[in-house]
GROMACS .gro file of C-alpha atoms in nm:
model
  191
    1UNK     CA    1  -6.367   1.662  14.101
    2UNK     CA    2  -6.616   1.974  14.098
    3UNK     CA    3  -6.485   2.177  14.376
    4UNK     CA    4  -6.270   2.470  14.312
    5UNK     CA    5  -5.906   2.407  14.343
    6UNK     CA    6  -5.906   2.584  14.721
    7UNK     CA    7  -6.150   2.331  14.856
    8UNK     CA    8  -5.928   2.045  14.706
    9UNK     CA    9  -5.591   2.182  14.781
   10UNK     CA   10  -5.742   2.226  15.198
   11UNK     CA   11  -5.890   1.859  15.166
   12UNK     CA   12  -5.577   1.707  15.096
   13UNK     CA   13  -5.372   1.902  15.337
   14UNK     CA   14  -5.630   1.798  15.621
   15UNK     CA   15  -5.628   1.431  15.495
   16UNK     CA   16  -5.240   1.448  15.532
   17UNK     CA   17  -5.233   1.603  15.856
   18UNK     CA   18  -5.470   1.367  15.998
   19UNK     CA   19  -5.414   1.058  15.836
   20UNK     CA   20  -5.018   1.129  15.711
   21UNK     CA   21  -4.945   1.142  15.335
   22UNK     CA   22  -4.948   0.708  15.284
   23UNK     CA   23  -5.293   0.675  15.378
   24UNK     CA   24  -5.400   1.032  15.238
   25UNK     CA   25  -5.325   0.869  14.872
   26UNK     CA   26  -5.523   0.523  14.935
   27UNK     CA   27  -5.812   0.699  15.134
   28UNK     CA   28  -5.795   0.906  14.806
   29UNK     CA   29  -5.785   0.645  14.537
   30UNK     CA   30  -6.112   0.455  14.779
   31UNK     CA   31  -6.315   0.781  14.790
   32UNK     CA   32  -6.186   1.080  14.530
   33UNK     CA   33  -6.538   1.286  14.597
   34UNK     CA   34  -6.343   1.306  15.006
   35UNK     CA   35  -6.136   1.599  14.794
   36UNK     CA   36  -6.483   1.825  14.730
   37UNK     CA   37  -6.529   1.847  15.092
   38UNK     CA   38  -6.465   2.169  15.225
   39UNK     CA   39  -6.203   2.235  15.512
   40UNK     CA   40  -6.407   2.326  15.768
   41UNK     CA   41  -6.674   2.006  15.695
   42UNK     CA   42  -6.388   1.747  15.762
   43UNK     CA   43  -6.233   1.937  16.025
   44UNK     CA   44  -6.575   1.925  16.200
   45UNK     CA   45  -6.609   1.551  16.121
   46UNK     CA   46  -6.272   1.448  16.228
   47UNK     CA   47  -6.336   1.650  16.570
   48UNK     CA   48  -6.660   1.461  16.608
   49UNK     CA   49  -6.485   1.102  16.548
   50UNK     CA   50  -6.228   1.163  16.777
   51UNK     CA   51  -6.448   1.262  17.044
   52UNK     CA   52  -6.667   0.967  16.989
   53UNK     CA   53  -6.385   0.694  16.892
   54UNK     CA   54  -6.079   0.865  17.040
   55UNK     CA   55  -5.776   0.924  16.746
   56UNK     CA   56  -5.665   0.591  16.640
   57UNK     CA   57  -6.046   0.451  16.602
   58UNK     CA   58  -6.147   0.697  16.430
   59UNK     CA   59  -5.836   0.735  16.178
   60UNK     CA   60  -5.942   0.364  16.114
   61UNK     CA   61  -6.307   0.475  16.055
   62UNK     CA   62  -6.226   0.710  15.802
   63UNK     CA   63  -5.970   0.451  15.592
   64UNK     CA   64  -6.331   0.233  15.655
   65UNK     CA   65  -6.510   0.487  15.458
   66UNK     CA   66  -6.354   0.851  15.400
   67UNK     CA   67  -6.701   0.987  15.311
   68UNK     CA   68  -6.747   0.990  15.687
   69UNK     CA   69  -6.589   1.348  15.655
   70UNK     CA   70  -6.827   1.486  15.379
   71UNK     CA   71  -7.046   1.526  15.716
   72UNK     CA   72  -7.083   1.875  15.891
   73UNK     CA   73  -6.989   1.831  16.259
   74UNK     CA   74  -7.366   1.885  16.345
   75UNK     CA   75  -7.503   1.685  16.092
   76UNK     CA   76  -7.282   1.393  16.261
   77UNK     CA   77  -7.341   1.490  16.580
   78UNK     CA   78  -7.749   1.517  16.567
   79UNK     CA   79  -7.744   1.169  16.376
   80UNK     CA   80  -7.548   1.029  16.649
   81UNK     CA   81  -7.737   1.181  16.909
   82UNK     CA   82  -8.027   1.026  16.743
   83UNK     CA   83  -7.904   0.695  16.660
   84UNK     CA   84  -7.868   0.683  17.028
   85UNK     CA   85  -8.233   0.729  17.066
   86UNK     CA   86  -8.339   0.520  16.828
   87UNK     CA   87  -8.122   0.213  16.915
   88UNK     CA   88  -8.181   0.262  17.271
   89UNK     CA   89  -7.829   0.343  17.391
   90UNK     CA   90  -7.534   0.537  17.302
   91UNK     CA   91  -7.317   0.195  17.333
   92UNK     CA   92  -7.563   0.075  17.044
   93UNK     CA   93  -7.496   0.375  16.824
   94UNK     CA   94  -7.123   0.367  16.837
   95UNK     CA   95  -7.189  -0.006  16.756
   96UNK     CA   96  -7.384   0.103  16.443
   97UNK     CA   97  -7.126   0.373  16.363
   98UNK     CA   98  -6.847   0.149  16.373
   99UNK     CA   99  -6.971  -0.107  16.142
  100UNK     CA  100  -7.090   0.191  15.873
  101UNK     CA  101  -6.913   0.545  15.945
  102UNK     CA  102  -7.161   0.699  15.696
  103UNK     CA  103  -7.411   0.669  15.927
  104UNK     CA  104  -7.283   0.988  16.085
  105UNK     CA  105  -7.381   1.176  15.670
  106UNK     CA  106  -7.771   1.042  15.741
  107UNK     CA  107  -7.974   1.324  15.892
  108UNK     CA  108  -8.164   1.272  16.260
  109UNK     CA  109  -8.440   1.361  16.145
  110UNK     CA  110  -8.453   1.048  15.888
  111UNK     CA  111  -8.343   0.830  16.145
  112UNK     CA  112  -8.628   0.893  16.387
  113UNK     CA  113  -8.886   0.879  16.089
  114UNK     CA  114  -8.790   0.503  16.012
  115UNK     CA  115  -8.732   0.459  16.389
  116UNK     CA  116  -9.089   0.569  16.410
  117UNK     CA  117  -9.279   0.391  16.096
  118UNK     CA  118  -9.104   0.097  16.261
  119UNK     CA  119  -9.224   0.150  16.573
  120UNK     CA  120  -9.558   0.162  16.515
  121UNK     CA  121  -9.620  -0.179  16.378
  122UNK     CA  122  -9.376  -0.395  16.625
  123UNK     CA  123  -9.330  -0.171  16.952
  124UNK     CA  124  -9.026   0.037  17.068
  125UNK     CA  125  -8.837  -0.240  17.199
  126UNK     CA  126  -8.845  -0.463  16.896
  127UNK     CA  127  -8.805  -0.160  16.697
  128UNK     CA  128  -8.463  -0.113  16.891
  129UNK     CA  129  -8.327  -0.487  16.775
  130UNK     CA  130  -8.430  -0.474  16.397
  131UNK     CA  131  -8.246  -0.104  16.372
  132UNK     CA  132  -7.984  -0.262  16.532
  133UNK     CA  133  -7.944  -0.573  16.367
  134UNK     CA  134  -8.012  -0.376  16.015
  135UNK     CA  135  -7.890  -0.023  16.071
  136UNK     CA  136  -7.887   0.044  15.667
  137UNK     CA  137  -8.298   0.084  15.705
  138UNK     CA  138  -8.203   0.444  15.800
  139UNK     CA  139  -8.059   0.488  15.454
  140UNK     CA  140  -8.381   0.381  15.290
  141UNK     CA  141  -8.565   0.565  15.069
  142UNK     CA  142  -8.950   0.653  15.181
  143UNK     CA  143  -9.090   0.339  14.907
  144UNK     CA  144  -8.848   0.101  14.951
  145UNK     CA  145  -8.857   0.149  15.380
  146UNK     CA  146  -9.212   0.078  15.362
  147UNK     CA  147  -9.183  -0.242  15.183
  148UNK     CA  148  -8.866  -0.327  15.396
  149UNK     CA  149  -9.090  -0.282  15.691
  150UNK     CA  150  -9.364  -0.509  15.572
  151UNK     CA  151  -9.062  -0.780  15.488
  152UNK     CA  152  -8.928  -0.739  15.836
  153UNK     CA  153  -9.268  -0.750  15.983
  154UNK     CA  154  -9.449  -1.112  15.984
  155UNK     CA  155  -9.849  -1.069  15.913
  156UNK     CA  156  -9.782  -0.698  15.867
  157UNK     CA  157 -10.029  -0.600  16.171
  158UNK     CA  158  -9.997  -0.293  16.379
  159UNK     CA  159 -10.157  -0.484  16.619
  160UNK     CA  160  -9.908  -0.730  16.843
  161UNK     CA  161  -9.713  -0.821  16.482
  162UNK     CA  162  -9.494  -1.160  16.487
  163UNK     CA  163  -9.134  -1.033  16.377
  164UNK     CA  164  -8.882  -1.347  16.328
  165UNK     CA  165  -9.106  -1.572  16.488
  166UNK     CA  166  -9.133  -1.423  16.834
  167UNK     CA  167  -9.429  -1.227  16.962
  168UNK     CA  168  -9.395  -0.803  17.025
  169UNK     CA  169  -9.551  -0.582  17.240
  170UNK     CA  170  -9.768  -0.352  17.112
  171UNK     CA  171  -9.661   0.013  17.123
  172UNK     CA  172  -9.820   0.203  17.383
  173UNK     CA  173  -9.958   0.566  17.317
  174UNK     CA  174  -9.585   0.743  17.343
  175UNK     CA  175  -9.500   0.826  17.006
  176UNK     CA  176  -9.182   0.940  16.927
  177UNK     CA  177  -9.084   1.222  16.703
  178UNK     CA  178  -8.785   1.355  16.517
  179UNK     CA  179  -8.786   1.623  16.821
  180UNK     CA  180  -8.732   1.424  17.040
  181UNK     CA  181  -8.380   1.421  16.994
  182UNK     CA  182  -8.408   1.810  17.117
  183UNK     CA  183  -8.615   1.732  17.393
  184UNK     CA  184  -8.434   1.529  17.601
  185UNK     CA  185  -8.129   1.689  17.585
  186UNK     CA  186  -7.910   1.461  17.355
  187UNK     CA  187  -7.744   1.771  17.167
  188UNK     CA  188  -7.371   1.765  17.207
  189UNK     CA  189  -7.157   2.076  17.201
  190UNK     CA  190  -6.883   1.953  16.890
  191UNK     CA  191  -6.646   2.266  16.967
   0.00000   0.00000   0.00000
């Protein structure tokens, strides 16, 4: 571990008051980097995933994968809120979240950039079902999403593209952006 002993030491207490001492130890022995997070990062976290999951989900989310609370609360919160956005509904993003906690440690901003290179070669609504159905494009890296778009993407034409075998609309002239997120009011207050 590289944090100094105070970060470590307030770590484990948290983990233990949240999760009890049991299931402080095996979320420990899954993840020991969850120690170098400081107190006030996994407090944040934890308040977001009980807000969003309610206590006993989100306990279970963070035995899933305790790097969930490596996540400032507004880094989890504005990838939420834009997750949301991007998958077309806030039932959708809790969908995502469940199935891969760490999707509350990628930034919104990186979620509405693939959300948008996706967008612009198969449409916003077919857009909406490949994120959904392949979430972990968010966590690509800025090569590898471009060929994982053309893979995804039959013909790889902006225009009308085939994408497993059915016909898309073409995007229209809305483009989304990463501010989006701002703009129509998705921010969350995490206190």
């Amino acid at each position: 571990l590289r944090a100094p002993g105070y970060t470590v030491k307030g770590a484990w207490d948290n983990l233990v008051e949240i999760l009890g001492e049991q299931s402080s130890f095996e979320v420990v022995r899954q993840s020991p980097g969850v120690l170098n997070s400081p107190k006030d990062t996994m407090v944040g976290s934890w308040k977001v995933l009980k807000k969003l999951f309610g206590e006993n989900k989100a306990e279970e989310l963070i035995k899933k994968n305790p790097t969930v609370l490596k996540a400032p609360s507004k880094t989890a919160m504005d990838a939420y809120d834009a997750l949301a956005e991007a998958l077309g509904s806030e039932s959708h993003a809790l969908a995502v979240i469940e199935r891969s906690p760490g999707m509350l440690r990628v930034s919104s901003d990186r979620v509405m950039h693939v959300r948008s290179e996706l967008e612009k070669r198969v449409g916003a609504e077919t857009a909406e079902n490949i994120l959904r159905a392949s979430p972990s494009a968010f966590k690509l890296a800025s090569d590898t999403l471009d060929s994982w778009i053309m893979r995804v993407t039959v013909g790889g034409s902006s225009h009308t593209p085939t994408v497993r075998g059915k016909k898309s609309k073409p995007m229209g002239k809305k483009q989304h952006s990463t501010t989006n997120v701002h703009k129509k009011g998705f921010m969350r207050n995490t206190n």
